[in-house]
Short mmCIF file of N, CA and C and ligand atoms in Angstrom, two decimals:
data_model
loop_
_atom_site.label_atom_id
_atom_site.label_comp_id
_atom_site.label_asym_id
_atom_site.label_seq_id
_atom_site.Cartn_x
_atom_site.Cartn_y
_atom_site.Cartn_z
N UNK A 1 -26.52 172.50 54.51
CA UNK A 1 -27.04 173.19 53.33
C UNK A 1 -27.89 172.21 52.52
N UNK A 2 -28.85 172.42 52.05
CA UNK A 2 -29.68 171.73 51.12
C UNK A 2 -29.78 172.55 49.61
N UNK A 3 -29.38 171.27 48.91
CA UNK A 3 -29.38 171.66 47.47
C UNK A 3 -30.61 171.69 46.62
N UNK A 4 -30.92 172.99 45.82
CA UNK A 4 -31.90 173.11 45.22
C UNK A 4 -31.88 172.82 43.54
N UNK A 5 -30.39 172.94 42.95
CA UNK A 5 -29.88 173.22 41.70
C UNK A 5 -28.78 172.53 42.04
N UNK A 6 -28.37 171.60 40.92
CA UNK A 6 -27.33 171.08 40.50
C UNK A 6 -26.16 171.89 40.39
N UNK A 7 -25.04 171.44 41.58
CA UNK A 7 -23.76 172.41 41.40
C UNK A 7 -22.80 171.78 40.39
N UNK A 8 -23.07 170.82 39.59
CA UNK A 8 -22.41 170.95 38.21
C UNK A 8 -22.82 171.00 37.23
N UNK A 9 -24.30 171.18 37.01
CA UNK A 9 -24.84 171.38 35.66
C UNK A 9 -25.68 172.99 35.72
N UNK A 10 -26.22 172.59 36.63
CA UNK A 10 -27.36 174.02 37.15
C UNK A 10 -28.31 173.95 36.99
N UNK A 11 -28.67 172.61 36.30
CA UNK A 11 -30.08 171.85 36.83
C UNK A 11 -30.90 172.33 37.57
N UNK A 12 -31.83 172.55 37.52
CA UNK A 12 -32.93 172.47 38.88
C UNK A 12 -33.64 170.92 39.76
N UNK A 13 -32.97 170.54 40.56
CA UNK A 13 -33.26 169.60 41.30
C UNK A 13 -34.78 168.68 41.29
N UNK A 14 -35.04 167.52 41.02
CA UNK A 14 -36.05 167.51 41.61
C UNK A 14 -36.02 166.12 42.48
N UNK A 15 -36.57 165.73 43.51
CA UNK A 15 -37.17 164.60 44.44
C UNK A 15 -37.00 163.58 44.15
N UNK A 16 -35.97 162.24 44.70
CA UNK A 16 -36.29 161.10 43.80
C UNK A 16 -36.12 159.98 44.88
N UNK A 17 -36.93 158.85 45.29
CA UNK A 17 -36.76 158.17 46.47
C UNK A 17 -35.66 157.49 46.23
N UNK A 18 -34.83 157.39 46.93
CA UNK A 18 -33.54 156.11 47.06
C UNK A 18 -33.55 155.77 48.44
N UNK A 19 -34.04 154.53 48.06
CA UNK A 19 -34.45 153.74 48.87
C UNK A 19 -34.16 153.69 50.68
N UNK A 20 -33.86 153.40 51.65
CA UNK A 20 -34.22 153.79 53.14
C UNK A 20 -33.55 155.35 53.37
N UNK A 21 -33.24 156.25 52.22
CA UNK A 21 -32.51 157.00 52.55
C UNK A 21 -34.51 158.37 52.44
N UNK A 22 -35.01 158.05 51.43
CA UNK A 22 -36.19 158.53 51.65
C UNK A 22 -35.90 159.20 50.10
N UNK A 23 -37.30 160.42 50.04
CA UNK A 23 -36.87 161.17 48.99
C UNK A 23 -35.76 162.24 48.90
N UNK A 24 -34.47 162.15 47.78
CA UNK A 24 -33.27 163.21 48.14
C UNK A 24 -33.39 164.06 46.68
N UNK A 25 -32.77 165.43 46.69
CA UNK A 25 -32.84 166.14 46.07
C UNK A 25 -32.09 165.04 45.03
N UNK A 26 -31.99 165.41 43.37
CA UNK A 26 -31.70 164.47 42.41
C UNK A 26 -31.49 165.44 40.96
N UNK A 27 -30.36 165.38 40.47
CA UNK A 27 -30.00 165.86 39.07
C UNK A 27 -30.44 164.97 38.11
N UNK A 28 -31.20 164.82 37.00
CA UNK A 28 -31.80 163.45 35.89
C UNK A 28 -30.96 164.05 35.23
N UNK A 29 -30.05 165.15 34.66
CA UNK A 29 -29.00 164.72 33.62
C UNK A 29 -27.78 164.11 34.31
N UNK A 30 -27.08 164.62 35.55
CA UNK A 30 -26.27 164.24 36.05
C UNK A 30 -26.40 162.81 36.41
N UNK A 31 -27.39 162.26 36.64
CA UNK A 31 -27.80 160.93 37.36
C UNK A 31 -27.13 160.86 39.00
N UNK A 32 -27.35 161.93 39.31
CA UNK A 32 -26.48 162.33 40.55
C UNK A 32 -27.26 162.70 42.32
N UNK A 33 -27.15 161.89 42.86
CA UNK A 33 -28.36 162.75 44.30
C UNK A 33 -27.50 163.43 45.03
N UNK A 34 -28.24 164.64 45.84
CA UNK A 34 -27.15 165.76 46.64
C UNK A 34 -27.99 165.19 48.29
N UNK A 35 -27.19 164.85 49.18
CA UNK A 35 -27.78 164.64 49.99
C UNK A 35 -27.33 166.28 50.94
N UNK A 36 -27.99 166.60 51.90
CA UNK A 36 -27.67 167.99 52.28
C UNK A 36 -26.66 167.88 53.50
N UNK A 37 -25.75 168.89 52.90
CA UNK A 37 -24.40 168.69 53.25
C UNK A 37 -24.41 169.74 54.00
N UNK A 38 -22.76 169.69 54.68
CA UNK A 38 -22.27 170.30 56.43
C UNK A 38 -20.88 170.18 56.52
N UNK A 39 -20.57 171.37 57.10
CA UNK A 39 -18.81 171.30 56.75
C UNK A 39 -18.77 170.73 58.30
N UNK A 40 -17.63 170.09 58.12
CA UNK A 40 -16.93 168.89 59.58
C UNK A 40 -15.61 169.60 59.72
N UNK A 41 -15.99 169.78 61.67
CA UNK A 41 -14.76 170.55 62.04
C UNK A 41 -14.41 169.63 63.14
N UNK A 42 -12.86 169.78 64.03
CA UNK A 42 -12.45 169.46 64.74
C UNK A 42 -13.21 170.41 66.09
N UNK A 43 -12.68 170.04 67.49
CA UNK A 43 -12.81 170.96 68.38
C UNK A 43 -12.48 170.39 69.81
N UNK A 44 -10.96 170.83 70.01
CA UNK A 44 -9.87 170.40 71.02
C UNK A 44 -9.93 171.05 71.97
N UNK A 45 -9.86 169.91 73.43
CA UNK A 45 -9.10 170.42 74.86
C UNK A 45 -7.78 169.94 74.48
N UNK A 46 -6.91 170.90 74.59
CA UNK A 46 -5.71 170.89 74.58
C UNK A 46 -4.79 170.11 76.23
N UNK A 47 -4.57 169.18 76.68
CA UNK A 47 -4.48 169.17 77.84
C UNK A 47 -2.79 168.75 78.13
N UNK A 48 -1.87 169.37 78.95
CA UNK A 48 -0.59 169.40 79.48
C UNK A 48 -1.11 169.04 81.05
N UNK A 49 -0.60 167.99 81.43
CA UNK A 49 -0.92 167.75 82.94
C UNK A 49 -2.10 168.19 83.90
N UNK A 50 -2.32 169.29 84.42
CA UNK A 50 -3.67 169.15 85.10
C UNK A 50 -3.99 170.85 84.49
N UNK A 51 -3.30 170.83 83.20
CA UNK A 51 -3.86 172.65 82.74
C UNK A 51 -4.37 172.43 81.44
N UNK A 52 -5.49 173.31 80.93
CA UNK A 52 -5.76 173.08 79.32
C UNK A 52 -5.87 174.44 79.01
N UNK A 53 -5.75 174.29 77.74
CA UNK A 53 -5.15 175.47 76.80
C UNK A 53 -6.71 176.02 76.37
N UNK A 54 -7.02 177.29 76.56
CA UNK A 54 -8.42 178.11 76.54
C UNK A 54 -7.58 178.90 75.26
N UNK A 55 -8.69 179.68 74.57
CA UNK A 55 -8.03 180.60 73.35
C UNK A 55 -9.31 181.84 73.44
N UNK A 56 -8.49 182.93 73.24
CA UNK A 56 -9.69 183.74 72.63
C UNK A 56 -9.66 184.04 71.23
N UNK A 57 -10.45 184.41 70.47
CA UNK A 57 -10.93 184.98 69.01
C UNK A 57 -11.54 186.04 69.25
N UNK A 58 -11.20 187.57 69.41
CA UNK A 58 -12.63 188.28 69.31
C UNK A 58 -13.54 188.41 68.14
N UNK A 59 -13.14 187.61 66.95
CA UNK A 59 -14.17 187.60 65.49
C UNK A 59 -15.20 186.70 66.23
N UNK A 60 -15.13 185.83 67.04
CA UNK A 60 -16.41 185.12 67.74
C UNK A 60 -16.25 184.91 68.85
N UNK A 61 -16.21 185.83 70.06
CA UNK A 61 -16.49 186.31 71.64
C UNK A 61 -14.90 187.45 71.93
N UNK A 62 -15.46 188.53 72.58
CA UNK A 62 -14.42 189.12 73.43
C UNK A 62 -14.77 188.81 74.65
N UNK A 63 -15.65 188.27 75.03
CA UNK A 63 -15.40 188.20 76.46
C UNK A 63 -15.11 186.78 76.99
N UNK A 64 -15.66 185.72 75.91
CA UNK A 64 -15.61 183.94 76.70
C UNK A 64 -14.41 183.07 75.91
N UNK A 65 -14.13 182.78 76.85
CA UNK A 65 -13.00 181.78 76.02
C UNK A 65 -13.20 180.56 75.53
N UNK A 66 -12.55 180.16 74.49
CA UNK A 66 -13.37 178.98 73.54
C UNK A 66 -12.22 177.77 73.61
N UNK A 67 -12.14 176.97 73.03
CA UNK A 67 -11.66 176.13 72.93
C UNK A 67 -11.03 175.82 71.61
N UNK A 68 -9.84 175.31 70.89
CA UNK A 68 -9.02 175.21 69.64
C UNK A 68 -10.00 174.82 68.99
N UNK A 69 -9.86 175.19 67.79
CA UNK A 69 -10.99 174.21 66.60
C UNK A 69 -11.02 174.33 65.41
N UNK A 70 -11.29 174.02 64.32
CA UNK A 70 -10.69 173.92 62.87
C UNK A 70 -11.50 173.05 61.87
N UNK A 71 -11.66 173.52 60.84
CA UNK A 71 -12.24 173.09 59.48
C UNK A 71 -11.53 171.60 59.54
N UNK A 72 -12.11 170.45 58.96
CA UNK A 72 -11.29 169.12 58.46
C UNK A 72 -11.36 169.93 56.43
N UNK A 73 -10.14 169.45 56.18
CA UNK A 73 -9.30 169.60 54.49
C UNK A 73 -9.94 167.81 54.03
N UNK A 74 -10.62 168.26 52.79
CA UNK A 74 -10.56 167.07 52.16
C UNK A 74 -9.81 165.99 51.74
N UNK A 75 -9.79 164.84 52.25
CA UNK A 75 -8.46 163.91 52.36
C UNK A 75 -8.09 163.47 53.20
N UNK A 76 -8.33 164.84 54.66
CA UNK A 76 -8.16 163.97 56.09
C UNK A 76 -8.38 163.27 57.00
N UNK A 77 -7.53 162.90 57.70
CA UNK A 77 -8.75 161.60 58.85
C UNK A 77 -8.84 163.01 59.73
N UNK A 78 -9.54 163.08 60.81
CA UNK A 78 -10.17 163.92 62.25
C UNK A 78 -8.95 163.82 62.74
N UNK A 79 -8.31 162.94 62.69
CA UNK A 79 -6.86 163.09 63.87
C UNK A 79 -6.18 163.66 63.33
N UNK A 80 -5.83 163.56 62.11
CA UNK A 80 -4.64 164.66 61.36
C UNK A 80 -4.99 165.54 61.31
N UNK A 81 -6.37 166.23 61.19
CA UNK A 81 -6.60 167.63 61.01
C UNK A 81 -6.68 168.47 62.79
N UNK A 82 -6.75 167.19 63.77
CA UNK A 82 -6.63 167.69 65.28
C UNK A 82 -4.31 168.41 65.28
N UNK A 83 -3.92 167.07 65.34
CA UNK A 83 -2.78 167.32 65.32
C UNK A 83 -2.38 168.48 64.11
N UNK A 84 -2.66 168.97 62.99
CA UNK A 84 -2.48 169.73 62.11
C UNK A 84 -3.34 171.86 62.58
N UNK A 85 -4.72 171.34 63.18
CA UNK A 85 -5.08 172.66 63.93
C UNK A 85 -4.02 172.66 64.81
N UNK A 86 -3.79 171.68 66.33
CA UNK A 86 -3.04 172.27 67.00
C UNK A 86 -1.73 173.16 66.97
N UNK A 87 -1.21 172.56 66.02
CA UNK A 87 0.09 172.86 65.86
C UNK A 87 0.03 174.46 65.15
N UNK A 88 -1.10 174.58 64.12
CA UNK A 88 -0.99 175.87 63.44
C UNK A 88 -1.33 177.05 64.31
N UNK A 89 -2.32 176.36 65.72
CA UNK A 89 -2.79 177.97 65.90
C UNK A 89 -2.08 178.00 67.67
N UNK A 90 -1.26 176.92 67.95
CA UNK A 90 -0.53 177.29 69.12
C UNK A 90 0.82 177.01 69.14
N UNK A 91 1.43 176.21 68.11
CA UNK A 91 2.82 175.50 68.04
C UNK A 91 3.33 174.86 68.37
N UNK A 92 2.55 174.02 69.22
CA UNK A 92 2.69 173.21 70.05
C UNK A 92 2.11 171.45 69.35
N UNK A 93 3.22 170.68 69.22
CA UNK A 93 2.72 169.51 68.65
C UNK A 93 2.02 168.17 69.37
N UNK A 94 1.28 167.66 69.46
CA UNK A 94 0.67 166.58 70.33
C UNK A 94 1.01 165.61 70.21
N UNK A 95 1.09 164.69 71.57
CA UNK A 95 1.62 163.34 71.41
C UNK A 95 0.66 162.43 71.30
N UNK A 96 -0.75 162.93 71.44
CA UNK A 96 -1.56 161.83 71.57
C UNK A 96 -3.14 162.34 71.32
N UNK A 97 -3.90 161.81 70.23
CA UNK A 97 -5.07 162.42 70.66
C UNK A 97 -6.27 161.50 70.38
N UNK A 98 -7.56 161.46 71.20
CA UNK A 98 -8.29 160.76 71.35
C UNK A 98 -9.99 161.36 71.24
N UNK A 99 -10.11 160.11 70.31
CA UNK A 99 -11.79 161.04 70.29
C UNK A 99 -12.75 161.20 71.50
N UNK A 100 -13.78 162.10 71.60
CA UNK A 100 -14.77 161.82 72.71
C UNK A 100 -16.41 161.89 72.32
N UNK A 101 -16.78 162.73 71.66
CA UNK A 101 -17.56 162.78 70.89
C UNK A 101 -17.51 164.25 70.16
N UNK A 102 -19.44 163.82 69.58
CA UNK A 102 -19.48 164.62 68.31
C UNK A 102 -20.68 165.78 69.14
N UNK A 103 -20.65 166.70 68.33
CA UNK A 103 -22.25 168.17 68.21
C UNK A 103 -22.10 168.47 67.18
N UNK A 104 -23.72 168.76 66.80
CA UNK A 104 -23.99 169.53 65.87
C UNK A 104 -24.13 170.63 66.17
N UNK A 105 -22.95 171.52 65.76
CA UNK A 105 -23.43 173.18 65.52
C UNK A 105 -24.98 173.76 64.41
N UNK A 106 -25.74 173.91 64.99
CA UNK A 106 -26.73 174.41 63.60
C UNK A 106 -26.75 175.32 63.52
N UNK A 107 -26.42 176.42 63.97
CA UNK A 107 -25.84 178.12 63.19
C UNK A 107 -24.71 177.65 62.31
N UNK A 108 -23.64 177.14 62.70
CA UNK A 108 -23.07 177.10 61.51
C UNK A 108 -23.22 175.93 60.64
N UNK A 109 -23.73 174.87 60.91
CA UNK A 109 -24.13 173.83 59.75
C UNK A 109 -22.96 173.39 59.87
N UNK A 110 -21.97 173.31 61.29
CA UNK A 110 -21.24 172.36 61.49
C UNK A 110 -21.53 171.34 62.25
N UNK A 111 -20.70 169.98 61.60
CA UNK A 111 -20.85 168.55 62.93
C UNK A 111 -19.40 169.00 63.59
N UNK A 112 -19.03 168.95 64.83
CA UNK A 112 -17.66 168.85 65.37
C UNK A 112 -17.52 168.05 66.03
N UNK A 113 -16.37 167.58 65.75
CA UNK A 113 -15.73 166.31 66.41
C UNK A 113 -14.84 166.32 67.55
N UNK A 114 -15.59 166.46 68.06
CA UNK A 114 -14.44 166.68 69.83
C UNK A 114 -13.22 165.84 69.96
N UNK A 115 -12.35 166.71 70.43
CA UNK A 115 -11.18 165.60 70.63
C UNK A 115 -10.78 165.74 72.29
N UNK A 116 -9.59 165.04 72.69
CA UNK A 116 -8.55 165.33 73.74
C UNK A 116 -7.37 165.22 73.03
N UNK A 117 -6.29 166.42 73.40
CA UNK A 117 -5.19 165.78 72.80
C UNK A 117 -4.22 166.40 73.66
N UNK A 118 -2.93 165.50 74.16
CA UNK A 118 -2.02 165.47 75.38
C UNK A 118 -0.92 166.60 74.57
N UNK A 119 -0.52 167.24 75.70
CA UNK A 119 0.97 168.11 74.79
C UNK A 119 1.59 167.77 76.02
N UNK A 120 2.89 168.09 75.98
CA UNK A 120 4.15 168.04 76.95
C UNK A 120 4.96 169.70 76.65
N UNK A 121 4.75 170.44 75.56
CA UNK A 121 5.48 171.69 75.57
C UNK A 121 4.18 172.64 76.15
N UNK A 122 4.71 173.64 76.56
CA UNK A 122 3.78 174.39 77.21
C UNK A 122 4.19 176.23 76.85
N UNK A 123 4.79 176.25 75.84
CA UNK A 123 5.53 177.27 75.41
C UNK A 123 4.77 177.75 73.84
N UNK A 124 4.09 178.71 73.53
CA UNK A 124 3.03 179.14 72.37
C UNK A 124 3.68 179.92 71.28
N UNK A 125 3.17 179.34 70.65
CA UNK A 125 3.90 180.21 69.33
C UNK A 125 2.18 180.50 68.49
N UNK A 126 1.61 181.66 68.78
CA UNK A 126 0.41 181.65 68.33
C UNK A 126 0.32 182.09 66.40
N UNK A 127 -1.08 181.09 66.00
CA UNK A 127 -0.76 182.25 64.50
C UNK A 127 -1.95 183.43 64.96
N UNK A 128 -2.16 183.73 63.63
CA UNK A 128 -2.21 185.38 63.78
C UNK A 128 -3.83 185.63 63.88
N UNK A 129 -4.79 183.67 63.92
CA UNK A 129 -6.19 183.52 63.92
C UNK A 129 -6.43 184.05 65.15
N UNK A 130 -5.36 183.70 66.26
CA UNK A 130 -5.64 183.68 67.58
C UNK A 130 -5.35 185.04 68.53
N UNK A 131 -5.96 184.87 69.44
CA UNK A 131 -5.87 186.27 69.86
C UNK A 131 -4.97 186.83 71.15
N UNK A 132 -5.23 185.41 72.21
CA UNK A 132 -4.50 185.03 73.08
C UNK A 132 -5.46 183.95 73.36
N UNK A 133 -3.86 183.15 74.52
CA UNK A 133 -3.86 181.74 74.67
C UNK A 133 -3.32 181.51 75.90
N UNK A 134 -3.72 180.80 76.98
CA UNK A 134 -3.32 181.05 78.16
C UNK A 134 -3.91 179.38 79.03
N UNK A 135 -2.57 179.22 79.50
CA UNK A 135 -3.42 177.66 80.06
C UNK A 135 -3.94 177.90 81.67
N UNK A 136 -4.82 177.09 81.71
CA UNK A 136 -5.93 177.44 83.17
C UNK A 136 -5.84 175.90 83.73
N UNK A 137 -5.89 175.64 84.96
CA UNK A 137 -6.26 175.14 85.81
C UNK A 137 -7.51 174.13 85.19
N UNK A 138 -7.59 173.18 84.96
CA UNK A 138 -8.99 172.68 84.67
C UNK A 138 -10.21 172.51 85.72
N UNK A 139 -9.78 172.56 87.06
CA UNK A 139 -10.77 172.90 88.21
C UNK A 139 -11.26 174.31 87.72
N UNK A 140 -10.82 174.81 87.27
CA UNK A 140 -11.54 176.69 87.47
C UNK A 140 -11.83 176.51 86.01
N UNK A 141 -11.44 175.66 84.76
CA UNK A 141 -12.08 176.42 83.61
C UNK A 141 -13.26 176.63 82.99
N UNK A 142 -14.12 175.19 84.44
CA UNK A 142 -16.09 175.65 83.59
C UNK A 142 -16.45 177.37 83.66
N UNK A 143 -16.14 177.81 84.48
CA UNK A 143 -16.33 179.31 84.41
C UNK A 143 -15.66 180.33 82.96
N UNK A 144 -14.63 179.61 82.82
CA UNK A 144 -14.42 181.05 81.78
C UNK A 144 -15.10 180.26 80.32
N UNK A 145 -15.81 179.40 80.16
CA UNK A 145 -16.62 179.09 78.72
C UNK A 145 -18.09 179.54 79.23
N UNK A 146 -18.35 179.73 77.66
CA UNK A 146 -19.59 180.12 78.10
C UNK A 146 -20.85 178.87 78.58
N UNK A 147 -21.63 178.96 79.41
CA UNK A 147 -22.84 177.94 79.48
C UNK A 147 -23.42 177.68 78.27
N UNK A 148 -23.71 176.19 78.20
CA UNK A 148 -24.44 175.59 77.46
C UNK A 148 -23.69 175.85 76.37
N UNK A 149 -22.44 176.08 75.69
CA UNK A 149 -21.99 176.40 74.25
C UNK A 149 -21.14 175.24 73.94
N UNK A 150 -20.96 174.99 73.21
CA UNK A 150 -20.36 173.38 72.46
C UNK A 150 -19.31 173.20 73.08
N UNK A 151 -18.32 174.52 72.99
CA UNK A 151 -17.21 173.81 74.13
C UNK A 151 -16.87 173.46 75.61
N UNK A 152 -18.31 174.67 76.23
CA UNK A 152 -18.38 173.84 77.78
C UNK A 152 -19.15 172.41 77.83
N UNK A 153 -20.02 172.05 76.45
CA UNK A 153 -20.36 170.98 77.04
C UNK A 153 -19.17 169.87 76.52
N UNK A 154 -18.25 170.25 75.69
CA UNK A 154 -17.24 168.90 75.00
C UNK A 154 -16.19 169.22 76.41
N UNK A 155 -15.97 170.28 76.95
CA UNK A 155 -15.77 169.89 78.68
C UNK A 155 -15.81 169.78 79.36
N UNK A 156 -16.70 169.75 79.40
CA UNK A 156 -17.79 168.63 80.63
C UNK A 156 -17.00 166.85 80.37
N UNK A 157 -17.59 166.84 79.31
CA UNK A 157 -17.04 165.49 78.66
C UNK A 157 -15.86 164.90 79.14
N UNK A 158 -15.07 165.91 78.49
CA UNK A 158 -13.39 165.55 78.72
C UNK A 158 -13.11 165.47 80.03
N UNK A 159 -14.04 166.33 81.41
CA UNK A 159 -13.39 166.38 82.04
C UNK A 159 -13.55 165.09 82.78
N UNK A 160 -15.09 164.20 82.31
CA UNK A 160 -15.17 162.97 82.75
C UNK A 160 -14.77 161.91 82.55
N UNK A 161 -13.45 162.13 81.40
CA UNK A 161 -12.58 161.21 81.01
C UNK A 161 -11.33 161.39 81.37
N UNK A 162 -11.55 161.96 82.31
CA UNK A 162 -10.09 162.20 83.02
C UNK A 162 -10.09 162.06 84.75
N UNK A 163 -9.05 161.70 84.98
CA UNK A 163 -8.77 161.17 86.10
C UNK A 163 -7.83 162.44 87.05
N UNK A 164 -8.76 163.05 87.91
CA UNK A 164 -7.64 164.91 88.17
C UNK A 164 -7.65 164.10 89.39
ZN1 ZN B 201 -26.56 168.04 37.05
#
């Protein structure tokens, strides 16, 4: 999002160079610069031995299955808010989780932060975001994501950090 108006005064913005950052939008009563901001989400392969945990949502696909994923809460590190999604939208708690990389979503003006994260229970207690949840084979799961969409390519990734 890029700021045009000051979201604490209501200012109207104008241009002000700071220095290698270039010219950024700028409040002169606030003395304040808005650099243009992006909400930061998580976005997990769930992985139990040689199966990972696929999810559907039909609020965004009935037909492809996506991968866990979640807003970061102000305050958190990426790993607490990985271990904190998992647990809320499958019940299942993780023993271990590891970064792999990042995408920018630009429809939603999200960065996501890919994770891996190991479970040992394999038993779901879904909340009520989710629609169903079903663990697959990781040989067969490039097929049920969709091509080219953030989570077949963050498994692609994962799957090259793993040893099947
Ligand atoms: Zn202001």
């Amino acid at each position: 999002m890029k700021f045009k108006y000051c979201p604490i005064c209501g200012n109207k913005l104008s241009l002000k160079e700071l220095g290698d950052e270039g010219k950024i939008p700028y409040c002169n009563s606030c003395e304040q610069p808005y650099f243009d901001s992006f909400n930061t989400c998580v976005i997990v392969t769930m992985i139990n031995g040689d199966k990972i945990a696929l999810v559907k949502q039909d609020r965004i696909s009935k037909r492809h299955w996506i991968l866990i994923a979640g807003y970061m809460v102000e305050g958190e590190t990426a790993e607490q808010t990985v271990l904190r999604e998992v647990e809320e939208e499958t019940g299942i708690s993780v023993n271990e989780c590891k970064y792999i990389s990042s995408y920018f979503h630009e429809r939603g003006d999200n960065l996501m932060l890919g994770f891996i994260a190991f479970v040992s229970d394999d038993e779901f207690s879904i909340s009520s975001e989710i629609d169903e949840i079903k663990w697959f084979d990781i040989k067969d799961t490039e097929k049920y994501l969709k091509d080219g969409s953030i989570a077949y390519q963050h498994f692609c990734k994962v799957r090259n950090h793993l040893v099947l």
